[in-house]
Amino acid sequence: MVLVITMDLPYSNHLIPPGAPFRLLTHLFLFLYSTIMVFFQAPAPSTVAARNTDDLRALLSIKAHLYSSESSSLWGSENQTMHYCKWLGVKCGSPQHPRRVTSLDLDSLNLTGQISPDIGNLIFLQKLNLSGNQLHGYIPQEFGRLSNLQFLILMDNAFEGTIPIGLANCSNLMLLCLDGNKLVGEIPVELGSLSKLSALLLARNNLTGVIPPSLGNLSSLIGIDLSENNLRGQIPSSLGGLVRLKYFTVTSNRLTGEIPSSFLNISSLCEFYVGDNQLSGVLPSNMGNMLPRLQVLQAFSNQFDGPIPISLPNASRLEQIVLCNNQFSGPVPRNIGMLRNLASVSLCNNLLEAKQDEDWKFLTSLANCSNLKTLALSDNMLAGVLPSSIAELSTQLAWLGLGGNQIKGNIPVEIGRYINLNRLLMGRMLLTGVIPATIGKLQKLQILHLNENQFTGALPSSVGDLTQLLELHLDQNSLQGGIPSSFKNLQKLELLDLSHNKLDGSLPKEITDLASLTRYLNLSHNSLIGPLPSEVGKLNNLGTLDVSENKLSGEIPGTLSECQVLQYLYMQGNNFQGVIPTSLSSSNSITVLDLSRNNLSGSIPESFEDCQHLQLLNLSFNDLDGRVPNAGIFLNASLVSVIGNHKLCGQNHELDLHTCPNQEFKKSQESRRVVITIGIVIPLVIVFLCAIRLRKPRNKISLPLHPLDGSYQKTTFAELARATDGFSMANLIGGGSFGCVYKGVVNFEPKEVAIKVLHHHRREALKIFQAECKILRSIRHRNLLKILTACSSLDHNGDVFLALVTEFMPNGSLDKWLHPRVDGEEVSYRLTLLQRMNIAIDVASALDYLHHYSGTPIVHCDLKPSNILLDKDMVAHVCDFGLAKFLMRPSYGDSSPATSHTIGIKGSIGYVAPGDHLFL
Ligand SMILES: *[C@@H]1O[C@H](CO)[C@@H](O)[C@H](O)[C@H]1NC(C)=O
Ligand SMILES: *[C@@H]1O[C@H](CO)[C@@H](O)[C@H](O)[C@H]1NC(C)=O
Ligand SMILES: *[C@@H]1O[C@H](CO)[C@@H](O)[C@H](O)[C@H]1NC(C)=O
Ligand SMILES: *[C@@H]1O[C@H](CO)[C@@H](O)[C@H](O)[C@H]1NC(C)=O
Ligand SMILES: *[C@@H]1O[C@H](CO)[C@@H](O)[C@H](O)[C@H]1NC(C)=O
Ligand SMILES: *[C@@H]1O[C@H](CO)[C@@H](O)[C@H](O)[C@H]1NC(C)=O
Ligand SMILES: *[C@@H]1O[C@H](CO)[C@@H](O)[C@H](O)[C@H]1NC(C)=O
């Protein structure tokens, strides 16, 4: 029967004297047992002696329905020879009827089963206590026959069904305790006839409906506990007739409306618990005068408004005032300190005001309350300078909450007086100055909130003396200097937030040594320098680590993977270097990983693909290179960000990646307007190329240093990478079996150029490259694509990189004009007869040149519309000489007269692809 509310609020916490029901029951038992002799009545004399075997039969029936989980069952066989009056928990009656059962006390025997209806035959029963077992089933109607029953205690079992109406017949009932079962339905109106009932305890069930007004007829009632049910409606005004009522508890129901004024007129009322309902209205201003015996006023989490009753300080016995989470307004009564017994003043989350110094007098008056343990005023509208009297309260104080007000000023050094303080909540205010070093004297402090103020100066190293600290919130101030190494003493700290300050210096390994940190460690938005100590791996119970937006450098410690429950890791906006440790990517716990805006290099570990829990991976704005994995999380572009890494490539176009140079190009949205198509696109080849892992030829082949001759502009991988924005998808304009073509702007050419990157993993790539270079070097004609330069070098991965840089042909390939796609291109490609004629002449001139005027005759071997490009004036240019051959003059003794440069790959046979000769 202990009130359990798990919210971390000042009224639900061990700092408050135990909740109502506990006190209630203790008081009631004391009261009732002291009066038991008065109420004890001998059973009716008639026919009693003749029928006392009924009790044995009833007990055996009860036994048969119960199961004890102990080894010996209840009333085991060896004891049955004994008279039942001596059985465990059985008591027999008055001198006149010594053999009739008057009391059955079987509490906490770990019994299961149900109550036998035969219990109705124990007609002399006065007390039945079955509490603390695991009994289930219905409460039998037969209880109605127990007219002598005074105490019925069935609490903490699993009884189901409704409260039997028959109980109304137990006219001697003083205590009805059905707390903590699974009872449903409404409270029977008939219970209102139990004129001797002192305590009605129905808490922690699932009762519905309203509080029956008939309960107002229970004129003997001292205590009523209906908390933690689903009761609706209003508190009936008839309850104002309960002139003996001391304890009233309806916490955690769905009661609505105002508290009837007749009810707040019950001068006997001591403890009043109505928290966590939907009650509303204004509490009467004379309440304190009407309830002179009030000790507990709990009305938290309702919709009360208006002022706190001005007369409350007249209820001189008040110990607890718990009104959090309402809309109480106006000032706190100034003379509240008249209540010398006050232990708890919890007024948090209301609209209480302090506009002038007068309004703060309540604080001064509270200095007289030597038992004050809780002062919770957070989240109100208290304004002004924090009075120095804040440090003059009782040293018993365990909870001091002021956060979320508009309070200015400094924390006085005298705060160190509160040696019993457990919580100091002063976040979200306008406090300035330094955090006094005396704070270190609060040796029992567990939770410290000073966040979101304007504190300046250094973090006092005495904070390290707060060895009981569980939570330290100092974020969003202007604290300077380093993190004191004394923090190593905070061996119980579960949460540390120092973010959004101006802290500098290195991150002391004392912090990462705090193995107690389990919830989060947030050091973000400071100016911390140096590395993240590898001891960070000792934080193996930490859930969130945020060191983002600092100036940390060095490598990401691989030991982070030892943080076995780390779910959120934020390291963005630092200067971390080196590679992403593969151990990190194989973490089983990481859900969100942000490494963006650092200086990380190397490739993305493939094991990220297998990270089961990963939901967000941000690697953007680093210097990563290589291939982005293409499985797991990488398939979902909304969960991965890799932008701003110009050297990355990969298949997932949604990630804004350009195709890896060694990877087949796939047509995509961006490439729809392909301008240049080179080579033959064979889907099978693409699939094949994508499937095989890259075999790195590395430095096994010797690269031609100057693939063209010295008269051509020299260029480098870096230059071409820059020109194409890291070979980005946006610049990709075509592709084929031998490579990809990008457009770009190079520094040595005013106009846009086309950059054809050969797939270097093809064994023949270098040969093709060299052949093409050789041919292009020796030819020049207005209808041939002009080579600007070539590049053969190693890329950042040390892989072979081969590229040809040519003029850029804005009108794309003839192929596109002859076979326009029907996939929604807005431009309709249509050649006029004149254009067709001109193109034919252009191509013919080019071939004529190649065959007859270029020195050694050259055979193109792969002439087809996709290898004929059109410039902005629709002039045709023949391109792609990868399969071309020099046609040597036949010489005697040469067995293969017509070939000199055989590349080994046959292009299309003949000059024009079948069908395309009709293009004219
Ligand atoms: C049974 O009787 C023995 C003594 O005869 C006693 O010690 C024991 O507690 C009894 N058990 C019960 C369940 O009453
Ligand atoms: C209270 O009892 C009186 C008679 O004793 C009865 O007339 C009245 O209806 C009862 N009130 C309620 C609300 O049940
Ligand atoms: C309060 O109680 C007094 C006497 O005990 C009575 O005269 C008065 O009417 C009651 N007020 C209300 C609102 O019930
Ligand atoms: C408090 O009680 C005193 C004495 O009974 C009375 O004079 C005073 O008016 C009361 N205060 C309020 C605010 O009701
Ligand atoms: C507090 O106590 C002092 C001395 O006992 C007394 O003078 C003062 O009036 C009291 N203040 C309040 C608000 O009760
Ligand atoms: C990034 O890291 C590289 C070494 O990996 C280093 O040379 C460079 O200076 C770093 N950049 C910055 C801005 O620190
Ligand atoms: C990734 O990081 C960048 C830079 O820090 C940021 O702008 C972006 O919003 C982040 N993306 C996601 C999905 O978190």
XYZ file of N, CA and C and ligand atoms in Angstrom, residues 289 310-311 314, ligand 4:
26
model
N -8.407 27.625 7.370
C -9.171 27.820 8.606
C -10.143 26.665 8.832
N -4.834 31.650 0.879
C -4.096 32.585 1.730
C -4.100 32.123 3.188
N -5.153 31.362 3.543
C -5.296 30.929 4.937
C -4.495 29.666 5.240
N -2.687 29.024 8.345
C -3.444 28.828 9.581
C -3.637 27.342 9.906
C -5.820 32.856 10.504
O -6.329 32.651 11.789
C -6.467 33.824 12.542
C -6.893 33.447 13.940
O -7.874 32.485 13.926
C -7.450 34.765 11.908
O -7.546 35.941 12.618
C -6.943 35.066 10.490
O -7.885 35.864 9.806
C -6.705 33.799 9.736
N -6.064 34.127 8.490
C -6.678 33.955 7.336
C -5.902 34.363 6.131
O -7.767 33.470 7.217
